[in-house]
Coordinates of C-alpha atoms in Angstrom, one line a residue:
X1 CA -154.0 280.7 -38.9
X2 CA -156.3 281.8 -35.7
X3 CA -153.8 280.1 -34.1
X4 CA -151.1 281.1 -35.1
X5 CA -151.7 284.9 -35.2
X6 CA -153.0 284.9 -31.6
X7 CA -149.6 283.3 -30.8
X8 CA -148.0 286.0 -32.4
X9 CA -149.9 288.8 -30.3
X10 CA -149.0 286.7 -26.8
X11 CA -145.6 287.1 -27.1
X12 CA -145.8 290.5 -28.2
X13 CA -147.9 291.1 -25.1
X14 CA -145.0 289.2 -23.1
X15 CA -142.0 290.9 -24.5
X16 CA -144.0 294.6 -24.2
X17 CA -144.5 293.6 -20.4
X18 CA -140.7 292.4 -20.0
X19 CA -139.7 295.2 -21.4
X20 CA -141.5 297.5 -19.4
X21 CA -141.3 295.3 -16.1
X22 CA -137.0 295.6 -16.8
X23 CA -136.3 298.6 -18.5
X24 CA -136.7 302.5 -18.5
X25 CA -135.3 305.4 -20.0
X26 CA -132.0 306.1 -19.3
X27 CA -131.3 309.1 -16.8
X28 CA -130.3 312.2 -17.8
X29 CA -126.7 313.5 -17.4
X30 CA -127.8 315.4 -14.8
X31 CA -131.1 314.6 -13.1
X32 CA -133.6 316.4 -10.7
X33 CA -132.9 315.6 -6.8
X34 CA -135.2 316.5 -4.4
X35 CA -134.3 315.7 -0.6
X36 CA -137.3 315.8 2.0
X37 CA -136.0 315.8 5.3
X38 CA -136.9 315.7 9.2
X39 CA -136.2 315.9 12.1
X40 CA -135.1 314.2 15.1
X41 CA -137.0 310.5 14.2
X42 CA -136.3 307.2 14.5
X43 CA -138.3 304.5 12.4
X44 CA -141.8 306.0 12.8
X45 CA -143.2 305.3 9.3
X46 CA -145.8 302.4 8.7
X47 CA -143.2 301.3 5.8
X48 CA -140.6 300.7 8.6
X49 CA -142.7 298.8 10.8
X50 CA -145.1 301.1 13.1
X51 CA -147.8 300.0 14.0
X52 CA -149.4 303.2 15.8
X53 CA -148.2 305.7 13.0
X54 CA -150.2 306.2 9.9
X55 CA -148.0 307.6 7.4
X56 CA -149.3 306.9 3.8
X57 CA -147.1 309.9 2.0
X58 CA -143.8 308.2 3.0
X59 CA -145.6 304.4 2.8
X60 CA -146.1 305.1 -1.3
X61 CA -142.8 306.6 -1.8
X62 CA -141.6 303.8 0.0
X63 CA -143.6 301.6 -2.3
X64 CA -142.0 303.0 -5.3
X65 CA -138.8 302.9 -4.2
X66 CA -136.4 301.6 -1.5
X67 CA -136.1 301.6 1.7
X68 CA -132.9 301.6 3.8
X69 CA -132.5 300.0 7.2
X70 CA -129.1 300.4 8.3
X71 CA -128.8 304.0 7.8
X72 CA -126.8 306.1 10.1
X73 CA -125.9 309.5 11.5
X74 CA -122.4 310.5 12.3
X75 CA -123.8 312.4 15.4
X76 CA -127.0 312.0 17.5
X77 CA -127.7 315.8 17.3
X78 CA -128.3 318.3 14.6
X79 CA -125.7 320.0 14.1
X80 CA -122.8 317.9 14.1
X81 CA -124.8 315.4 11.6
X82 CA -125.8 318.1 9.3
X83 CA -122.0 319.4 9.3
X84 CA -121.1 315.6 7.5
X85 CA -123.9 315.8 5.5
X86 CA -123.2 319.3 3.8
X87 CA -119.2 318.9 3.5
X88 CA -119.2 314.9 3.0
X89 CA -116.7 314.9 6.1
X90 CA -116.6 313.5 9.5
X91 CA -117.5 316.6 11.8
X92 CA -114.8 316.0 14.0
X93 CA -112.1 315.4 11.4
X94 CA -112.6 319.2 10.2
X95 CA -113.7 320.8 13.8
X96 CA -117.4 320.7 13.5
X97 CA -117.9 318.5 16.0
X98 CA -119.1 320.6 19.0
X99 CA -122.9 321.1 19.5
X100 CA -123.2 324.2 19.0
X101 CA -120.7 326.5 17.4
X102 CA -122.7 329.5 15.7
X103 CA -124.1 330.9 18.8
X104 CA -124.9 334.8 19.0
X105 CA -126.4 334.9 22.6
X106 CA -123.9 332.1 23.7
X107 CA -121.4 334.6 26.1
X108 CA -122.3 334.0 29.9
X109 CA -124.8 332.2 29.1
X110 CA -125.6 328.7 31.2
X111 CA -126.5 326.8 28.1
X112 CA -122.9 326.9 27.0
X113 CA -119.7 326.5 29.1
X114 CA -118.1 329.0 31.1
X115 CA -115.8 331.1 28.4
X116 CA -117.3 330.1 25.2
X117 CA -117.5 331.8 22.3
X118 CA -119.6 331.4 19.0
X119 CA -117.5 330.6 16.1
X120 CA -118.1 329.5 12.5
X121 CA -115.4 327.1 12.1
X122 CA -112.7 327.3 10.1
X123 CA -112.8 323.9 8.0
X124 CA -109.8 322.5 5.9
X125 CA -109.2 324.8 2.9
X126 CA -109.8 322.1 0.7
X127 CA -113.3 321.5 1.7
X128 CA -116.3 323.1 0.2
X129 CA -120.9 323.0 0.9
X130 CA -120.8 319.9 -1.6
X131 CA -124.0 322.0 -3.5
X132 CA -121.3 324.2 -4.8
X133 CA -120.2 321.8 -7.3
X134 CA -123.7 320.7 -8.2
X135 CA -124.2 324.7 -9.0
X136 CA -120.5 324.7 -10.8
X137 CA -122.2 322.1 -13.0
X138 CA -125.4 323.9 -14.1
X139 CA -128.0 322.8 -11.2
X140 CA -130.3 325.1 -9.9
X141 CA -129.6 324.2 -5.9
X142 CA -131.9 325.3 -3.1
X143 CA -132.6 325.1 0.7
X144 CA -136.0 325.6 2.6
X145 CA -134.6 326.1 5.0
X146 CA -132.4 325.2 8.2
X147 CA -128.8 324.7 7.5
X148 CA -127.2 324.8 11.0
X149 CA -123.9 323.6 9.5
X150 CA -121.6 324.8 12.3
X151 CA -120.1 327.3 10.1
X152 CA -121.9 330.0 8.0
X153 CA -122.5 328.5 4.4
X154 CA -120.6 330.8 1.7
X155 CA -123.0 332.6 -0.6
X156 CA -122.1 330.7 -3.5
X157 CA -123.6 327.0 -1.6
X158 CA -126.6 327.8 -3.0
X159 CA -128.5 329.6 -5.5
X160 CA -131.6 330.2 -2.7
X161 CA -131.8 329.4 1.3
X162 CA -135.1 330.8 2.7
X163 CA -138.6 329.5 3.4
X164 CA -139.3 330.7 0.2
X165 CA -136.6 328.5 -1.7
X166 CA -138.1 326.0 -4.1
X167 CA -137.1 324.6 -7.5
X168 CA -140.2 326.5 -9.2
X169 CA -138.2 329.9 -8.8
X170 CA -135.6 328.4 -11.1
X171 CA -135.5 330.8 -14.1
X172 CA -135.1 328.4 -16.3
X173 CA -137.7 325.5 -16.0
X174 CA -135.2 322.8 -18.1
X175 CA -132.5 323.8 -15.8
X176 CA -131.9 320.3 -13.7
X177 CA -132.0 321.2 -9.8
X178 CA -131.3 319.8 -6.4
X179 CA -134.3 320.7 -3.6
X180 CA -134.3 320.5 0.1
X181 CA -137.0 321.0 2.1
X182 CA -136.5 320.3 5.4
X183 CA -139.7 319.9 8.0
X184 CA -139.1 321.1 11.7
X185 CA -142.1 319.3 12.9
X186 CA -140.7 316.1 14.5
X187 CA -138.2 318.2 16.3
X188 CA -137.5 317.8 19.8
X189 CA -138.8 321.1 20.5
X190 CA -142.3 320.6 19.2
X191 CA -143.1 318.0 21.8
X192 CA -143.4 320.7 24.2
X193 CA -144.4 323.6 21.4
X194 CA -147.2 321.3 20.1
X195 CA -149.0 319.9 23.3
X196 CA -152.1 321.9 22.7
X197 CA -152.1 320.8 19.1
X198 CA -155.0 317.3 18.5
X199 CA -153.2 314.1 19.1
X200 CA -153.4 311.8 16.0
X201 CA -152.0 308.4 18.4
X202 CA -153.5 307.8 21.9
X203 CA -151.0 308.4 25.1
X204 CA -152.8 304.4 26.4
X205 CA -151.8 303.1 22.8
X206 CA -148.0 304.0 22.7
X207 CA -145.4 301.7 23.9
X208 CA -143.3 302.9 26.8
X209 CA -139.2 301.6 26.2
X210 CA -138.1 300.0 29.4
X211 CA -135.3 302.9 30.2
X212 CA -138.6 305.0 30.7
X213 CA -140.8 305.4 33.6
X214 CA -144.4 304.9 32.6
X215 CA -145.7 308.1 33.6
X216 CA -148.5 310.0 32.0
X217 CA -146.1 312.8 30.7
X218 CA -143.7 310.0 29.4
X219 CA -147.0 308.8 27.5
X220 CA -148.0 312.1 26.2
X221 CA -144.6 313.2 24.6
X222 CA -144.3 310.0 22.9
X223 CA -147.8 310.3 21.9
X224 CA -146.7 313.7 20.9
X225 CA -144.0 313.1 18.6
X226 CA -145.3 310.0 17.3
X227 CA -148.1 312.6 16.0
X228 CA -146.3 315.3 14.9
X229 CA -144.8 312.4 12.6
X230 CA -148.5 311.7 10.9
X231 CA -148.6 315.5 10.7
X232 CA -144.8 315.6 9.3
X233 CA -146.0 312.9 6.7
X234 CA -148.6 315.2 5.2
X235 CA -146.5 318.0 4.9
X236 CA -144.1 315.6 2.9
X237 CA -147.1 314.5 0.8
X238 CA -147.6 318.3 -0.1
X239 CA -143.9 318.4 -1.9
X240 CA -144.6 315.5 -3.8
X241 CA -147.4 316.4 -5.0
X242 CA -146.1 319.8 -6.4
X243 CA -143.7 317.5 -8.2
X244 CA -146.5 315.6 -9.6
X245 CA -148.2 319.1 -10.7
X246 CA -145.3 319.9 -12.2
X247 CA -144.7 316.5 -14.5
X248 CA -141.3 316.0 -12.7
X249 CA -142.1 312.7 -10.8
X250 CA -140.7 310.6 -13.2
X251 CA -137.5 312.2 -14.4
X252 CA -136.9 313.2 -10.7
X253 CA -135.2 311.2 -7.8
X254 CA -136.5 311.4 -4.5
X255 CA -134.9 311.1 -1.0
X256 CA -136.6 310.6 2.0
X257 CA -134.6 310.4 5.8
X258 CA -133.8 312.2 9.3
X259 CA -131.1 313.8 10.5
X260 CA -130.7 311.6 13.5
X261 CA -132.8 309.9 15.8
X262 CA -135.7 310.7 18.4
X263 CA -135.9 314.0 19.8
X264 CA -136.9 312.2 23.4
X265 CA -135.0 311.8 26.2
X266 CA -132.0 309.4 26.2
X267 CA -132.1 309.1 22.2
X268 CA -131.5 312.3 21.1
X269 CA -127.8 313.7 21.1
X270 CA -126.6 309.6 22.4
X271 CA -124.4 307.7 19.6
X272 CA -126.0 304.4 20.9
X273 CA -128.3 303.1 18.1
X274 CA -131.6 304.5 18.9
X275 CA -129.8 307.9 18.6
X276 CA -128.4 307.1 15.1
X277 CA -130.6 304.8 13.2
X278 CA -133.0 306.7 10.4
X279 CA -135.7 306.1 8.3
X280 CA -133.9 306.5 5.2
X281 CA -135.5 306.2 1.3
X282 CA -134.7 306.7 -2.4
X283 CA -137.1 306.8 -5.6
X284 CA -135.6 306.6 -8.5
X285 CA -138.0 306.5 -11.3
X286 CA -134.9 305.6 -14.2
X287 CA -134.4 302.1 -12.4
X288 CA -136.9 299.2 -13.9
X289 CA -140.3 298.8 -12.2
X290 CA -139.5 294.8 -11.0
X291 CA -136.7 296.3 -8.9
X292 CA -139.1 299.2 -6.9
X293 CA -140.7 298.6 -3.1
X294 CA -137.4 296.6 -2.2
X295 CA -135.2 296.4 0.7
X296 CA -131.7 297.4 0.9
X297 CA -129.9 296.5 4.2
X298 CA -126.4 297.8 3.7
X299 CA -125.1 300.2 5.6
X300 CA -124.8 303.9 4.7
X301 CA -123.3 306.5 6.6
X302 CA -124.4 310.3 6.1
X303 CA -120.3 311.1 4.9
X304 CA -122.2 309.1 1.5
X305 CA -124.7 311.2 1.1
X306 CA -122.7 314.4 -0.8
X307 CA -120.7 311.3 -3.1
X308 CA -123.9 309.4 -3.5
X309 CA -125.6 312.8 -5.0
X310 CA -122.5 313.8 -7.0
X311 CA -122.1 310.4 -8.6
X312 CA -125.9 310.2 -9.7
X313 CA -125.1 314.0 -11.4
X314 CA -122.5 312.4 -13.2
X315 CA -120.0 315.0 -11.6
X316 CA -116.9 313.6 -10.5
X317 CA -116.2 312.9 -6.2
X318 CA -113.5 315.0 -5.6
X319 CA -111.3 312.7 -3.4
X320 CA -111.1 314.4 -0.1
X321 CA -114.3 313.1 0.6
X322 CA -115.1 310.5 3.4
X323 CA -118.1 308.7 2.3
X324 CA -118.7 306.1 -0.7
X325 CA -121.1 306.4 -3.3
X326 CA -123.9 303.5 -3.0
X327 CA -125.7 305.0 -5.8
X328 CA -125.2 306.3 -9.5
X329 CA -122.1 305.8 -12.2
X330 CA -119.4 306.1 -9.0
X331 CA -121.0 303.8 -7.0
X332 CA -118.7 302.1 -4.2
X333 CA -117.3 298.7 -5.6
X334 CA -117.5 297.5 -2.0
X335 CA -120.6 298.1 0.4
X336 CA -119.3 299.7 3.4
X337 CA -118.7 297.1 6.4
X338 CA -118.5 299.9 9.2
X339 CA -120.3 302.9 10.0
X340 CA -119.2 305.6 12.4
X341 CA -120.4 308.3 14.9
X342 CA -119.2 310.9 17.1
X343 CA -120.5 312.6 20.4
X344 CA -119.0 316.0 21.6
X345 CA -119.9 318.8 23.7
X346 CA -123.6 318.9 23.5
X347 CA -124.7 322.8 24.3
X348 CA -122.8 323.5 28.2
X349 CA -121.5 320.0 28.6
X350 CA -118.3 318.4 27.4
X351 CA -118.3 314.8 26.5
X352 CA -116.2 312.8 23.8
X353 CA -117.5 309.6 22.6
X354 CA -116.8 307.8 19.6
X355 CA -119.1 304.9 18.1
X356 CA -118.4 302.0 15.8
X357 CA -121.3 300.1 14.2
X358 CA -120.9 296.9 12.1
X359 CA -125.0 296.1 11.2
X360 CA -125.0 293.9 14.1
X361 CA -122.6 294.8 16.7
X362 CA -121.8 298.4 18.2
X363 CA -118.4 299.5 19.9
X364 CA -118.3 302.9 22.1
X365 CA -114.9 304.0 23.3
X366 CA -115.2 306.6 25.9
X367 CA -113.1 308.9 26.5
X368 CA -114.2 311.2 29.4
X369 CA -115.2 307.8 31.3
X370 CA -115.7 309.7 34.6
X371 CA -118.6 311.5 33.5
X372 CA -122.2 310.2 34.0
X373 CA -124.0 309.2 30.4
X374 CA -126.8 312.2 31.9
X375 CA -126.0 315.6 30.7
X376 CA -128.1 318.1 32.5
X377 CA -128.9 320.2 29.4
X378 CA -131.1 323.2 30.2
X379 CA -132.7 322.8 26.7
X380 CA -134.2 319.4 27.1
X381 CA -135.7 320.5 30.5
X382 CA -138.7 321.9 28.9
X383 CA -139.8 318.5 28.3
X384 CA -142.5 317.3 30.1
X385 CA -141.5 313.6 30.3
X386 CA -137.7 314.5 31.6
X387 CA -138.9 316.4 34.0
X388 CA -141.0 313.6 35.4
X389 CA -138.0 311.5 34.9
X390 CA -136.0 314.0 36.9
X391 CA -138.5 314.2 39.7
X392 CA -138.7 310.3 40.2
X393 CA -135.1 310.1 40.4
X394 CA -134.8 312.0 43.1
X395 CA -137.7 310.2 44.8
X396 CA -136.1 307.2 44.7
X397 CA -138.3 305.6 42.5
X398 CA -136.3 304.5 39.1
X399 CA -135.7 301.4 38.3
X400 CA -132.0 299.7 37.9
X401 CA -132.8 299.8 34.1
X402 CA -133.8 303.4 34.3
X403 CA -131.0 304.8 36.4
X404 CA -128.9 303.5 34.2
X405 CA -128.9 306.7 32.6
X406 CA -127.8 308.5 35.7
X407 CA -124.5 306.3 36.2
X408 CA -121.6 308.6 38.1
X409 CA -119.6 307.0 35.5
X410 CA -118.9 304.9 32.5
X411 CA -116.7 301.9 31.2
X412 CA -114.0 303.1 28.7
X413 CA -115.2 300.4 26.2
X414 CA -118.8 299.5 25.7
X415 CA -120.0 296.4 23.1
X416 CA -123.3 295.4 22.5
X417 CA -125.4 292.7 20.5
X418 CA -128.3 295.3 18.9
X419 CA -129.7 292.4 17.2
X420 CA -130.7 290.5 20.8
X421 CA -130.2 293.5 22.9
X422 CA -131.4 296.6 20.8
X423 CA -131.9 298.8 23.7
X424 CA -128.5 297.8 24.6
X425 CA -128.0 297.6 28.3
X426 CA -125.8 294.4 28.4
X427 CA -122.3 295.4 27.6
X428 CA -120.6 292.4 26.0
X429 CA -117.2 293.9 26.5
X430 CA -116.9 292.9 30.1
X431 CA -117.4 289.1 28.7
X432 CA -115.0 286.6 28.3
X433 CA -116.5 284.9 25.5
X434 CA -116.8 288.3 23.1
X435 CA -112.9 289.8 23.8
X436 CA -112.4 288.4 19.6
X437 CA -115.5 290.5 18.5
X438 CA -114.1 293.2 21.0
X439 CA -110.5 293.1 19.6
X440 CA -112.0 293.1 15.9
X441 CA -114.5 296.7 16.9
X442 CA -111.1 298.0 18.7
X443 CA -108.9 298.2 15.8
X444 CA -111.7 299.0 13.3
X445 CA -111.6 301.9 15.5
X446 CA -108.2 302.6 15.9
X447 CA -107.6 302.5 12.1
X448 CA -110.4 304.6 11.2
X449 CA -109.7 307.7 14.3
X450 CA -106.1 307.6 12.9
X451 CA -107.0 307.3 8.9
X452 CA -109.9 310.6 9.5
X453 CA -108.6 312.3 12.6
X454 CA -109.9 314.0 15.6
X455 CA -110.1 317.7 16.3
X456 CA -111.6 317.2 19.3
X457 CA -108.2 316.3 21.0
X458 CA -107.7 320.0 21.4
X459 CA -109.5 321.8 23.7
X460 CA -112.6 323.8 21.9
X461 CA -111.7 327.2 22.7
X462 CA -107.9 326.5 21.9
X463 CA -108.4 325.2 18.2
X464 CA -110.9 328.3 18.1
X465 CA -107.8 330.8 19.2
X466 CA -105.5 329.0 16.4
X467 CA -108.1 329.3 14.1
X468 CA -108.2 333.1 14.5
X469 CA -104.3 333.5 15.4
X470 CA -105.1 334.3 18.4
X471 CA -107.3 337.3 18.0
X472 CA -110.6 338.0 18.9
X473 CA -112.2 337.7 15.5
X474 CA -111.8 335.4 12.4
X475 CA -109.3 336.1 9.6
X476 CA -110.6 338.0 7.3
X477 CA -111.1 336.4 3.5
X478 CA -109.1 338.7 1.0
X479 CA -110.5 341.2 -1.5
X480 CA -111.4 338.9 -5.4
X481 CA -108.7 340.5 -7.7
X482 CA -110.7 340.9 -11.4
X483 CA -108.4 340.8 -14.5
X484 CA -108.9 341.1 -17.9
X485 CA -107.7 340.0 -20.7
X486 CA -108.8 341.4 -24.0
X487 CA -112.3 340.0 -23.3
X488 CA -111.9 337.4 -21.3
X489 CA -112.4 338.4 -17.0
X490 CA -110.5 335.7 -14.9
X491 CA -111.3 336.0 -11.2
X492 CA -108.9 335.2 -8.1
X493 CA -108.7 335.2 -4.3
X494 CA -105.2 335.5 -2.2
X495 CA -107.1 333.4 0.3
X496 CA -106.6 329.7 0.2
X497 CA -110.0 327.4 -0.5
X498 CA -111.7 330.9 -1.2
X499 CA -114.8 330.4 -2.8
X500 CA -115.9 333.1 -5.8
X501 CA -118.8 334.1 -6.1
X502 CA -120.0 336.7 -8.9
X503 CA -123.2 338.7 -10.4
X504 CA -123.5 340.1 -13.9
X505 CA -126.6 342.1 -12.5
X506 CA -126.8 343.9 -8.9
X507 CA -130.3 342.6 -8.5
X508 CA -129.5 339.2 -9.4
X509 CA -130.9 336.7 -7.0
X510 CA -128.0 334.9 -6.4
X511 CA -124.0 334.2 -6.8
X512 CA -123.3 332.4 -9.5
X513 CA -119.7 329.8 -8.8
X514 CA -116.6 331.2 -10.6
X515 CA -114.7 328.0 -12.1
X516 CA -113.3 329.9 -15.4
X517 CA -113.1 333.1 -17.5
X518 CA -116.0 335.4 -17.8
X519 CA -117.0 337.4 -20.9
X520 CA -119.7 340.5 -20.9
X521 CA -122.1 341.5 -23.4
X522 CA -123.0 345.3 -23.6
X523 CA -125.1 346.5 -20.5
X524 CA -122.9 344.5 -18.1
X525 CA -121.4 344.9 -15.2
X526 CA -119.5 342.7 -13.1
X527 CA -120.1 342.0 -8.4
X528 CA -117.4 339.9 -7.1
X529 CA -117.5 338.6 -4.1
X530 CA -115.1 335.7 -1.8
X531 CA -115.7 333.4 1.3
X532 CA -113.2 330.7 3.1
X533 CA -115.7 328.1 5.2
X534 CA -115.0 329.8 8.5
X535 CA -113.4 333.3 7.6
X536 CA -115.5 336.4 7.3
X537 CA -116.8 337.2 3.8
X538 CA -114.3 339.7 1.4
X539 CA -115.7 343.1 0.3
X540 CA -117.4 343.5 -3.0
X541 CA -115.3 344.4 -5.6
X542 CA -117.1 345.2 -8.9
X543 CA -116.3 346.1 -12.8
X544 CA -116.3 348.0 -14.2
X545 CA -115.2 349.8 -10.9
X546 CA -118.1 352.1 -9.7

């Protein structure tokens, strides 16, 4: 009987532990998202392989969910890659493609070209800040802090965009939200702004890439910015644990990535890998523990971020959208096969390259190919290690792999093996033997330019003027008409892809996103308010009128 009743209580023991090892609660209809972002790394987390970099925030959240290796940017620089990320669309398909557009000082100025102008740009009507339909749906959506879209975000893309934006103002605490908290530490900038701060890794420890001289500023701002990563991590650590104080870590999922690669010379604003490649991870505490700490290696382009989110909030992808889903209810049928990328002007210089990458293989079509690859940006100057790159160049004292940089000019097409050449100086497309693989990236290409389009065939200040209809200023977006019916308010807006935002209450911390009729209670009063992506913001109009 001993026996048999200790049988009884070992497969108990063994169907609890399945059970728990396979299966968890269910998600919510609409879950908690929080996004922690960086910027301007590459793969400089212990969980992806550094060896120098101790990073234990990001390791665990790594370890407890899974990490991506083949995700890319659509754009080397901020900007441009933050532009596909917030609309879902290729930056140069909607005019965004330009680094950078919303420029105040920007008039005779030598960081920008002769004649430029800042603009917000005016996006396809039909294209919204994808938050916007997170908030339609009930989220409580925030940003701390940078946006840099290329346009200024309408005021109903979020319900709060400061430093002080965080999913604990949420008035409601069982509201679901989406959080972003972006981290400026790892930026290019900081190599120079932080050189007085302690260094966490050793300048004799790093590893110097071959298209480097090894000097000792070279050392020190990769030292630099390798610890401004560890420091970066900590902050990270700090979010997460709020969401731990909070009893939200298990009923929220967690994204970790950057919004390109290295902020270092000759990786920063290029649409070669290095310059595209992210660390890139997802917790998601509703999938069973056996399939946590794994590795994914498809590929996932930052057009499927806004469709990835909306399909794990169970709100449906509208279908203008350019990336797949690889998470959630809508999840792509298909992994993708291809990822794309686009290079522009970057600040005063004009450029237009165009990237294809197939996990293995990368194709660059060049379109300016009489320009040099070096882009004498005044901004980058301030760093120590390009100007000690600069000052060897013109002491003759770069090697062939290091001037490679400084070509006068550049092949049309460019192919390259990342798998055996990663820093890819050996361009395949000048082989005999690789003209099928060549042919294959080509029309890839081809079919995807023609399928998404390419703004950037126009000449920057010319799709600016057509924009604005030739005048000096954007259009202007039209005055919200209120009516009411008996007790119902319906809000509209003459201009075209016009969001609406309204407030019941002047002080009201935020607009709240129209999407149908309105009723009041006693003591109310109606602020409406209307923005098309690109087009100055409409007047208040209120109700009763005032």
């Amino acid at each position: 009987m001993k026996h048999v009743f200790a049988g009884v209580l070992a497969i108990a023991f063994l169907l609890s532990s399945f059970k728990q090892a396979n299966f968890n609660a269910p998600p919510p209809k609409h879950p908690n998202i929080l996004w922690i972002t960086c910027e301007d790394m590459s793969y400089h987390l212990g969980s992806f392989g550094s060896k120098l970099v101790q990073t234990p925030q990001l390791d665990q959240l790594a370890a407890e969910g899974t990490r991506y290796t083949n995700a890319f940017a659509t754009a080397g620089v901020c900007a441009p890659s933050r532009s596909a990320i917030i609309t879902g669309m290729y930056q140069q398909s909607i005019g965004t493609q330009h680094m950078r557009t919303l420029a105040a000082s920007a008039v005779a100025s030598d960081a920008y070209p002769p004649g430029f102008k800042g603009y917000s740009a005016v996006i396809p009507d039909y294209v919204k800040c994808f938050p916007e339909y997170l908030r339609a749906a009930g989220y409580y959506c925030t940003n701390n802090s940078k946006e840099d879209y290329q346009f200024e975000a309408p005021p109903t893309a979020w319900d709060e965009s400061s430093t002080r934006a965080h999913w604990r103002n949420r008035p409601d605490k069982n509201q679901p939200f989406f959080a972003v908290f972006n981290f400026t530490t790892t930026h290019e900038s900081q190599v120079w702004a932080r050189l007085k701060e302690p260094l966490l890794v050793k300048p004799e420890d790093v590893t110097v890439p071959p298209y480097y001289p090894d000097t000792p500023e070279v050392r020190l701002d990769i030292a630099r910015h390798l610890s401004n990563a560890m420091v970066m991590d900590q902050q990270a650590g700090k979010i997460l644990e709020q969401l731990r104080e909070d009893g939200l870590a298990d009923n929220t999922i967690v994204f970790f990535f950057s919004d390109h690669g290295d902020g270092l010379p000759y990786v920063k604003r290029e649409v070669t890998q290095r310059g595209l490649r992210v660390p890139f991870i997802v917790k998601n505490p509703f999938v069973p523990q056996n399939q946590r700490g794994k590795v994914d290696n498809q590929l996932i382009s930052f057009v499927d971020l806004a469709p990835t989110l909306l399909s794990l909030a169970h709100i449906p992808i509208p279908k203008h959208l350019q990336g797949q889903a690889f998470l959630g209810q809508q999840k792509a049928k298909n992994p993708r096969k291809f990822v794309f990328a686009a290079r522009d002007r970057m600040d005063s210089e004009y450029d237009r390259v165009r990237s294809v990458h197939d996990g293995r293989y990368q194709y660059l079509r060049n379109y300016m190919p009489e320009k040099s690859y070096y882009q004498n940006i005044r901004y980058r100057l301030q760093q120590p290690s390009m100007q000690s790159i600069l000052k060897l160049k013109e002491a003759g004292q770069l090697n062939a792999t290091q001037l490679r940089w400084f070509s006068p000019s550049k092949p049309t097409e460019e192919l390259y093996d990342c798998q055996n050449d990663p820093h890819q100086f050996v361009n395949l497309a000048e082989m005999a033997q690789y003209q099928q693989k060549l042919k294959e990236m080509r029309d890839v290409y081809d079919r995807w330019i023609q399928q998404v389009g390419d703004k950037a065939a126009e000449p920057e200040m010319e799709m600016v003027g057509r924009w604005w209809g030739g005048k000096d200023t954007p259009p202007q977006t039209q005055i919200p008409i209120i009516s009411v019916n008996s007790s119902k308010i319906t809000l509209t807006c003459a201009t075209k892809g016009a969001s609406i935002g309204y407030k019941k209450h002047w002080k009201a911390s935020s607009w709240q996103v129209y999407t149908h009729p309105l009723e009041l209670s006693k003591g109310d009063s109606l602020y409406v308010i209307a923005q098309r992506i690109g087009y100055r913001r409409s007047g208040i109009v209120t109700y009763p009128q005032l």
